[in-house]
PDB file of C-alpha atoms and ligand atoms in Angstrom:
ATOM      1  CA  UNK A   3     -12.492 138.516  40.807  1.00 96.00           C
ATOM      2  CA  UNK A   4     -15.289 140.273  38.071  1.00 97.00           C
ATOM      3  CA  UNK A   5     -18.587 138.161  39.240  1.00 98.00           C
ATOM      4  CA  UNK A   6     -22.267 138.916  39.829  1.00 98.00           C
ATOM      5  CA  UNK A   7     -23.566 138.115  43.184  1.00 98.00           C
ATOM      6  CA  UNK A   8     -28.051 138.124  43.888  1.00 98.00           C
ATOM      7  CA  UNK A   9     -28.430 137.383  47.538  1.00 98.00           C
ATOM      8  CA  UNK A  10     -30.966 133.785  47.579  1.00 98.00           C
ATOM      9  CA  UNK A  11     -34.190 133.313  49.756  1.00 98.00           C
ATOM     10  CA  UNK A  12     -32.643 132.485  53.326  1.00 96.00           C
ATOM     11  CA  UNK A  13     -31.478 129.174  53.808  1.00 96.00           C
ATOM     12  CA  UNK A  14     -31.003 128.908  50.182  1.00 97.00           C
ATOM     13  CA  UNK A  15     -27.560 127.679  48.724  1.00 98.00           C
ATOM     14  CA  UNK A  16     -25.471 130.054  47.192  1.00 98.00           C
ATOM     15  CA  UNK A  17     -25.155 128.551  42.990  1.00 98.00           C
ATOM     16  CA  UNK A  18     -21.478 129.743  42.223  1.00 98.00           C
ATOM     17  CA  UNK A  19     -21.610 129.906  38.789  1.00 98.00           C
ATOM     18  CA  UNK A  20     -18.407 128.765  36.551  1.00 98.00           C
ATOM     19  CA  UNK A  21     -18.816 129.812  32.699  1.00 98.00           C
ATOM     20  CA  UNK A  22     -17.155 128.072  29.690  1.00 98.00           C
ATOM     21  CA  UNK A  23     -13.867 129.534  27.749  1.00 97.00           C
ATOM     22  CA  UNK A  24     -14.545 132.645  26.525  1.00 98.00           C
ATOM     23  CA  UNK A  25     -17.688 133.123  28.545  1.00 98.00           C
ATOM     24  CA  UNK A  26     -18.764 135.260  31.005  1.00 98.00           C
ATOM     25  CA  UNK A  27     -20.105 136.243  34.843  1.00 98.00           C
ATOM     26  CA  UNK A  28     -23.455 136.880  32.458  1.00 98.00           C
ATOM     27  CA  UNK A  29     -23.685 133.458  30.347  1.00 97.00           C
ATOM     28  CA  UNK A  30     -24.696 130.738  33.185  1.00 98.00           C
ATOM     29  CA  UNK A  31     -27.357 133.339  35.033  1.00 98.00           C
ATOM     30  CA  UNK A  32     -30.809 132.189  33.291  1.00 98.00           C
ATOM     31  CA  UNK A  33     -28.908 128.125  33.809  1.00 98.00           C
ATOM     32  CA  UNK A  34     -28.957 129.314  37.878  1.00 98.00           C
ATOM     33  CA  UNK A  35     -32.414 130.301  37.301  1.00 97.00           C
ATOM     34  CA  UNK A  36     -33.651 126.939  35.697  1.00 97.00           C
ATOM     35  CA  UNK A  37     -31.939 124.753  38.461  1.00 98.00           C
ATOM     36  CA  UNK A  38     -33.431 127.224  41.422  1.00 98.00           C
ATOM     37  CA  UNK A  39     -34.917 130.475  41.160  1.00 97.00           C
ATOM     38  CA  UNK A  40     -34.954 131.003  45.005  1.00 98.00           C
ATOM     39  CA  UNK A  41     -30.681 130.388  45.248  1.00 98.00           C
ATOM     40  CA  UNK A  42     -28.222 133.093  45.519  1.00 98.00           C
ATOM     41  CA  UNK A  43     -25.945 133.541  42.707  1.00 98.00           C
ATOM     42  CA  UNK A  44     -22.137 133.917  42.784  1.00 98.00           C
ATOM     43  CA  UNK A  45     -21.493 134.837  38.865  1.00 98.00           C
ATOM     44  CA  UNK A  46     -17.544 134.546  38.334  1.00 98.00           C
ATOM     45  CA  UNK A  47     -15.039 135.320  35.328  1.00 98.00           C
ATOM     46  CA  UNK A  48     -11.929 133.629  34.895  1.00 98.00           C
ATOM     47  CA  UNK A  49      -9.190 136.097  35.177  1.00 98.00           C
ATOM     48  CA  UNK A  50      -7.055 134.173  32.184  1.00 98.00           C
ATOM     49  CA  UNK A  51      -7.433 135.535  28.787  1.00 98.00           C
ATOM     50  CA  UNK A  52      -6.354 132.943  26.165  1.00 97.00           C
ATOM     51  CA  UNK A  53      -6.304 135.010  22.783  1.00 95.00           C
ATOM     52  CA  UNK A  54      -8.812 137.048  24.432  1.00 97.00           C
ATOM     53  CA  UNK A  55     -11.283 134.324  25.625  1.00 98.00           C
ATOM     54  CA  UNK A  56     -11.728 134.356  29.826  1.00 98.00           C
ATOM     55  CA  UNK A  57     -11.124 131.241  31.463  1.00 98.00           C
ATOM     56  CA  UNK A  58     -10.190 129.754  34.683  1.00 98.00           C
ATOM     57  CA  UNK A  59      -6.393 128.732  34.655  1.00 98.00           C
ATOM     58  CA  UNK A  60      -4.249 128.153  31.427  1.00 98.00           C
ATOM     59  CA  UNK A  61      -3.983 125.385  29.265  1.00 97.00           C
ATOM     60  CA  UNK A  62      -0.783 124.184  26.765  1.00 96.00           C
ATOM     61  CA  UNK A  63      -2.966 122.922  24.633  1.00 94.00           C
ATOM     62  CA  UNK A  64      -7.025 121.688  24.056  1.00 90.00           C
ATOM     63  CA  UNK A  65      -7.361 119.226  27.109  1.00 90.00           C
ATOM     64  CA  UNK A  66      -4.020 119.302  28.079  1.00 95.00           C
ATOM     65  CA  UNK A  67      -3.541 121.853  31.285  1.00 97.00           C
ATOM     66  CA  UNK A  68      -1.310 124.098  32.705  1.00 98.00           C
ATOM     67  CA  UNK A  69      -1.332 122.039  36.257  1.00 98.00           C
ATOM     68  CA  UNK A  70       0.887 124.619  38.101  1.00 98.00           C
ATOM     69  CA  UNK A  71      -1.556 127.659  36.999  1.00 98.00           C
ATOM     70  CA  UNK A  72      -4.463 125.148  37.758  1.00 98.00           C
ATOM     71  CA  UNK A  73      -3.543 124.517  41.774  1.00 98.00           C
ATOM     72  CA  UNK A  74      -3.081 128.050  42.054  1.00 98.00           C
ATOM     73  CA  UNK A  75      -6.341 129.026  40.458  1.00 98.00           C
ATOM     74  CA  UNK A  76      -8.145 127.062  42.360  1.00 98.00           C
ATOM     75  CA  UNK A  77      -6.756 128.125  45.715  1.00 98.00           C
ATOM     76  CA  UNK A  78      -7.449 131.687  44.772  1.00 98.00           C
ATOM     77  CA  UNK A  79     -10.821 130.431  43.816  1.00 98.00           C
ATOM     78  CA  UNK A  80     -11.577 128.943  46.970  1.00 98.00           C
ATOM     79  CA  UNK A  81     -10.445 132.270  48.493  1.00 98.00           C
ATOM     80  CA  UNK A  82     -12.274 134.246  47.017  1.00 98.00           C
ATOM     81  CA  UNK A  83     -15.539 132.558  47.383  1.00 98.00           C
ATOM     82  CA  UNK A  84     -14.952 132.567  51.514  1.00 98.00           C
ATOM     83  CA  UNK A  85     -14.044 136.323  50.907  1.00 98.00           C
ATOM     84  CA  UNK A  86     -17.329 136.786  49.173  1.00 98.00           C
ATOM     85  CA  UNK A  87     -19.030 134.748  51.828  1.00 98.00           C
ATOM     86  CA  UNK A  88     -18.007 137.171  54.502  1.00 98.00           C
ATOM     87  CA  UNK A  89     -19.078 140.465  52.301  1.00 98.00           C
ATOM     88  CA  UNK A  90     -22.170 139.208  51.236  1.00 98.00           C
ATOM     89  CA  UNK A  91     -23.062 136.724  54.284  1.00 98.00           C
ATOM     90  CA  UNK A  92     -24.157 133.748  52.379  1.00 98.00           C
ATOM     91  CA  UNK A  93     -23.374 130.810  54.244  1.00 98.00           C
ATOM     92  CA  UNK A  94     -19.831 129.248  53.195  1.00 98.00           C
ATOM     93  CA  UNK A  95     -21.005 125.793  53.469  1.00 98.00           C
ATOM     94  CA  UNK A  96     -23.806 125.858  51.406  1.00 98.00           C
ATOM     95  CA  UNK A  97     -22.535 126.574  48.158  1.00 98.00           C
ATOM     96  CA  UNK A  98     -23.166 124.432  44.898  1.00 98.00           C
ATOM     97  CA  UNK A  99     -21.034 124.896  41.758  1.00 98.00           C
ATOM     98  CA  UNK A 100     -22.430 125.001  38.173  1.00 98.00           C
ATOM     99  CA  UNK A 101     -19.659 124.948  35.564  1.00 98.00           C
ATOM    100  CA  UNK A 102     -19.321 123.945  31.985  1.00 98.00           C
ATOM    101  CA  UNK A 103     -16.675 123.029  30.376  1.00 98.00           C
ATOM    102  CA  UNK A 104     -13.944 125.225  31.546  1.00 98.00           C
ATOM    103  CA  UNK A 105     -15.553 126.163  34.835  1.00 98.00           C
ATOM    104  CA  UNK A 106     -16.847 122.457  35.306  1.00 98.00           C
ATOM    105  CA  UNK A 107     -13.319 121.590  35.241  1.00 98.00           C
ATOM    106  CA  UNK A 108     -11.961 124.643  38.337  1.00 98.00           C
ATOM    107  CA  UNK A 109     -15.096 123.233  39.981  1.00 98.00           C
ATOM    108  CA  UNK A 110     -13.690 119.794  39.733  1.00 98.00           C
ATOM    109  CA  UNK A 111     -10.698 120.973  40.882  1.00 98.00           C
ATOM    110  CA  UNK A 112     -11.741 122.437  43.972  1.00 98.00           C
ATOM    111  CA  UNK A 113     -13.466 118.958  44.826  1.00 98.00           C
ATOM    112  CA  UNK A 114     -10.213 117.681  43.986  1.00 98.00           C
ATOM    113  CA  UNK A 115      -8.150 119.770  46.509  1.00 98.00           C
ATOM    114  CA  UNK A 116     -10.199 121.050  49.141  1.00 98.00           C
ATOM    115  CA  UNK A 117     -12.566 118.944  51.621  1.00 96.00           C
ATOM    116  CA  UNK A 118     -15.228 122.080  52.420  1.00 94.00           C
ATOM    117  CA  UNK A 119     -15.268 124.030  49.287  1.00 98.00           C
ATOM    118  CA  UNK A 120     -18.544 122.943  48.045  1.00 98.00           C
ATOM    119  CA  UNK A 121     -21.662 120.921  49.293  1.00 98.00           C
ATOM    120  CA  UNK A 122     -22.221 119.790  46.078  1.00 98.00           C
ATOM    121  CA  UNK A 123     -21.408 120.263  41.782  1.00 98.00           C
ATOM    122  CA  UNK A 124     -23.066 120.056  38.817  1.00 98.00           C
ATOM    123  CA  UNK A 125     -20.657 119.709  36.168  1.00 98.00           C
ATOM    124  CA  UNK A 126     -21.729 120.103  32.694  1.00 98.00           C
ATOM    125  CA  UNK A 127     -19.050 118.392  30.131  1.00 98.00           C
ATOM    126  CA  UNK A 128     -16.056 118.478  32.799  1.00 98.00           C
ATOM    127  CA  UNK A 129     -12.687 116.535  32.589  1.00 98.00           C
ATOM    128  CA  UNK A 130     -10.398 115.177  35.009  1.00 98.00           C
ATOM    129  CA  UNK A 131      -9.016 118.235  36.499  1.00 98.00           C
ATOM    130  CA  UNK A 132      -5.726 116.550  37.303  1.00 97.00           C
ATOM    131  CA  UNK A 133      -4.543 112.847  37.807  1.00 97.00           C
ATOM    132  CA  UNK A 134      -2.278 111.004  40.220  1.00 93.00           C
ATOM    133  CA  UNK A 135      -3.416 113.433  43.055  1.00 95.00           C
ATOM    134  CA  UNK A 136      -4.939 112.140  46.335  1.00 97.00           C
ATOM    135  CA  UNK A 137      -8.295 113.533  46.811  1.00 98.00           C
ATOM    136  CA  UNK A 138      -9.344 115.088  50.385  1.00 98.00           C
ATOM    137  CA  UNK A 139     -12.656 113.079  51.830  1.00 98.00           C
ATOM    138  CA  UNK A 140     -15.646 114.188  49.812  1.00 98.00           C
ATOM    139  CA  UNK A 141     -18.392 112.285  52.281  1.00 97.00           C
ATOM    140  CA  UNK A 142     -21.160 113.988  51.942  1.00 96.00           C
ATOM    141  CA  UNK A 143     -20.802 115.803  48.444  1.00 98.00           C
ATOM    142  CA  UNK A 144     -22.960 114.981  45.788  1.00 98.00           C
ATOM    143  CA  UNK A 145     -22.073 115.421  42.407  1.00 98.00           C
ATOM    144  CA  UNK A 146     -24.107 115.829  39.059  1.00 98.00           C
ATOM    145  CA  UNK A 147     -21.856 115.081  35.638  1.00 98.00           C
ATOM    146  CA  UNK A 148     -23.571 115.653  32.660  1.00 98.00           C
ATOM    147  CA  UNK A 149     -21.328 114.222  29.713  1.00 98.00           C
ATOM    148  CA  UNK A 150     -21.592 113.537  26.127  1.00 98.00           C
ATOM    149  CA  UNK A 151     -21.605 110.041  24.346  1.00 97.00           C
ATOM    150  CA  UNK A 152     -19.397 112.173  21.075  1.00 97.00           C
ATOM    151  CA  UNK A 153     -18.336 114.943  23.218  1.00 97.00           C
ATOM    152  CA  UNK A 154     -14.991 116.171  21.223  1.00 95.00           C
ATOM    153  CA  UNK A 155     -13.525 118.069  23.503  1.00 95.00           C
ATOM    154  CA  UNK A 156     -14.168 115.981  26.892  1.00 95.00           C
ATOM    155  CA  UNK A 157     -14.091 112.186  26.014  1.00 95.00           C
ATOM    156  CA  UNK A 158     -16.589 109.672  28.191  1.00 97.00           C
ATOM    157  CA  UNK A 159     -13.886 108.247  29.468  1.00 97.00           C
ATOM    158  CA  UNK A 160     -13.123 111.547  30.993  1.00 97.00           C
ATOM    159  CA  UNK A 161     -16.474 111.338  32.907  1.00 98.00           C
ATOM    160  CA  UNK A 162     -16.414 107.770  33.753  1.00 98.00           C
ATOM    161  CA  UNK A 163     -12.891 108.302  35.429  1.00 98.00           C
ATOM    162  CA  UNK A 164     -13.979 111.422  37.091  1.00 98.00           C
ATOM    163  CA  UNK A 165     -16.601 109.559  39.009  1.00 98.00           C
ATOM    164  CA  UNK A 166     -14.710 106.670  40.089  1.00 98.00           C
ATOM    165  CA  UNK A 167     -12.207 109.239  41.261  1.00 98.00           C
ATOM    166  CA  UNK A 168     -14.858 111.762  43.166  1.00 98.00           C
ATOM    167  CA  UNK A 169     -16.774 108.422  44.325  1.00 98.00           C
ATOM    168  CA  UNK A 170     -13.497 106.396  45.438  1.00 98.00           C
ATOM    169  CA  UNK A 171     -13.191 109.912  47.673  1.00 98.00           C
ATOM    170  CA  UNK A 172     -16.155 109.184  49.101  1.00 98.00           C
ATOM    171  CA  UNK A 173     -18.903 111.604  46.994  1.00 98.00           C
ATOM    172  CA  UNK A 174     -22.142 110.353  45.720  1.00 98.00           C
ATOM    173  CA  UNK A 175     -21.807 110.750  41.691  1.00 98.00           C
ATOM    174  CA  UNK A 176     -24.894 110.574  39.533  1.00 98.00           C
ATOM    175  CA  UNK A 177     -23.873 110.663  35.752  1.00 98.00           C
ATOM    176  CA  UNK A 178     -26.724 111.743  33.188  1.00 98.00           C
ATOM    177  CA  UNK A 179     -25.335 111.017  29.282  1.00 98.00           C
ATOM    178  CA  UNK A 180     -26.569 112.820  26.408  1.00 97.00           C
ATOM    179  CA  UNK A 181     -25.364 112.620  22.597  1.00 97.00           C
ATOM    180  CA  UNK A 182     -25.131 116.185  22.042  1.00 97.00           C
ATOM    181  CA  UNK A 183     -21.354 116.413  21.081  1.00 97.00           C
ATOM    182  CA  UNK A 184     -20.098 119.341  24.123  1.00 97.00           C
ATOM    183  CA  UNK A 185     -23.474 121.391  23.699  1.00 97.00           C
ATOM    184  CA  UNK A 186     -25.040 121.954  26.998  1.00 97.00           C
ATOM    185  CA  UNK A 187     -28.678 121.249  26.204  1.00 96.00           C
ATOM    186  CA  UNK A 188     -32.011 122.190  27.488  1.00 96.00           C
ATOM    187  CA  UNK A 189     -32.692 118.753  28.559  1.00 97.00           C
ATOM    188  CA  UNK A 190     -29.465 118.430  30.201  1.00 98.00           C
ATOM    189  CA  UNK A 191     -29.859 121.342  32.111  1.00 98.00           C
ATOM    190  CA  UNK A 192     -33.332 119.641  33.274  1.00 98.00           C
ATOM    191  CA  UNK A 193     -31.794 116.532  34.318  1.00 98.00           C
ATOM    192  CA  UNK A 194     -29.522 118.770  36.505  1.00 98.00           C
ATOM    193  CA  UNK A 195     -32.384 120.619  37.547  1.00 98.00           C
ATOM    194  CA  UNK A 196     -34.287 117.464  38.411  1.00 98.00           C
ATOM    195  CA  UNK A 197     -31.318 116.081  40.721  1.00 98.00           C
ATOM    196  CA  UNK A 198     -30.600 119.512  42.666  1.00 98.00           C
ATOM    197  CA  UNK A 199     -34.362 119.064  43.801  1.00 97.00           C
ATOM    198  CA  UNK A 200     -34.194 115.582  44.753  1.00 96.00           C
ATOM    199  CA  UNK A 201     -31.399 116.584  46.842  1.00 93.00           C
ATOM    200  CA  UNK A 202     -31.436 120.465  48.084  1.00 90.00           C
TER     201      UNK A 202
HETATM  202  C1  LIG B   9     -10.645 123.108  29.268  1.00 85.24           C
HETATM  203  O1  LIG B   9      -9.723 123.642  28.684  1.00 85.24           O
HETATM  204  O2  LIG B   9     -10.955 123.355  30.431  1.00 85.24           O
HETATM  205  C2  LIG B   9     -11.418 122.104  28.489  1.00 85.24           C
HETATM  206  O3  LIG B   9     -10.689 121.702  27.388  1.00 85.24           O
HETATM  207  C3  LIG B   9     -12.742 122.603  28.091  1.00 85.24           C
HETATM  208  C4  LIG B   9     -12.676 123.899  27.346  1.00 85.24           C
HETATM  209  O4  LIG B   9     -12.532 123.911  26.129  1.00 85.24           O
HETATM  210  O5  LIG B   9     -12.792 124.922  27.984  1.00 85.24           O
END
């Protein structure tokens, strides 16, 4: 996959960063920098074009999702970071995603199908990924959700059932609103920011 990767102080995490449709490896790099300048970055681009736009599996429709392309996405997701892992030698299990929108929702979905895939998520504006699936254990993860009160695109209920899901599979869910419509704001990004360093 097309990504960016800066090797982190040691015994950093590794930020995998997940951009928004029709976004880039470049768009989330000064967000990795707010939330922890001494991280290593994994930049990635979703390898679907939708009228041009890159994103991370296909959709039918706004909010509705292509659920085969999704599983499939994420497992080559998944892949790739442990295949990055072993070229660069970050450490596999210290690797937080950053997504919005889009790439909030493949980082969702790798909570939602793989135990190990990430210590931890902040997911700006994210969706349920997919429904009626049985999560693996997530003891352990921690997730940030930062949602909108009049988000169009992702509804609150869409965050509110995400973290009963994620929490119900045993992750610790903090969930920071703002009434910014689906903008990703500077003072979202702090509250993000603020949480990684209670934690990491
Ligand atoms: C999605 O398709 O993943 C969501 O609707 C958010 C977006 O517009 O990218």
């Amino acid at each position: 996959m097309k990504h960016i990767y800066q090797e982190g102080k040691e015994g950093k995490p590794t930020l995998l960063l997940l951009h928004g449709t029709g976004g880039t490896e470049h768009d989330l790099l000064p967000i990795g920098n707010m939330i922890d300048p001494d991280a290593g970055i994994l930049s990635v681009r979703g390898e679907v074009l939708e009228n041009g736009m890159p994103r991370f599996f296909r959709r039918l429709a706004e909010g509705v999702f292509d659920l085969e392309d999704l599983v499939v996405r994420t497992k080559d997701l998944n892949s790739f970071i442990g295949q990055a892992a072993d070229d660069y030698g970050f450490d596999r299990k210290n690797v937080i995603a950053v997504g919005y929108s889009n790439g909030a929702n493949i980082a969702a979905s790798l909570l939602f199908h793989y135990e190990d895939a990430l210590k931890g998520a902040i997911l700006h504006h994210p969706m349920v990924p997919i429904r009626d699936k049985e999560l693996p254990p997530l003891n352990g993860t921690s997730v940030f959700i930062g949602a909108g009160t009049n988000d169009p695109i992702c509804p609150m209920e869409e965050a509110k059932d995400l973290k009963s899901l994620l929490e119900d599979a045993g992750a610790e869910v903090h969930v920071h609103w703002e009434n910014f419509g689906h903008s990703l704001t500077r003072t979202e990004i702090g509250a993000a920011a603020d949480w990684y360093h209670n934690k990491y």
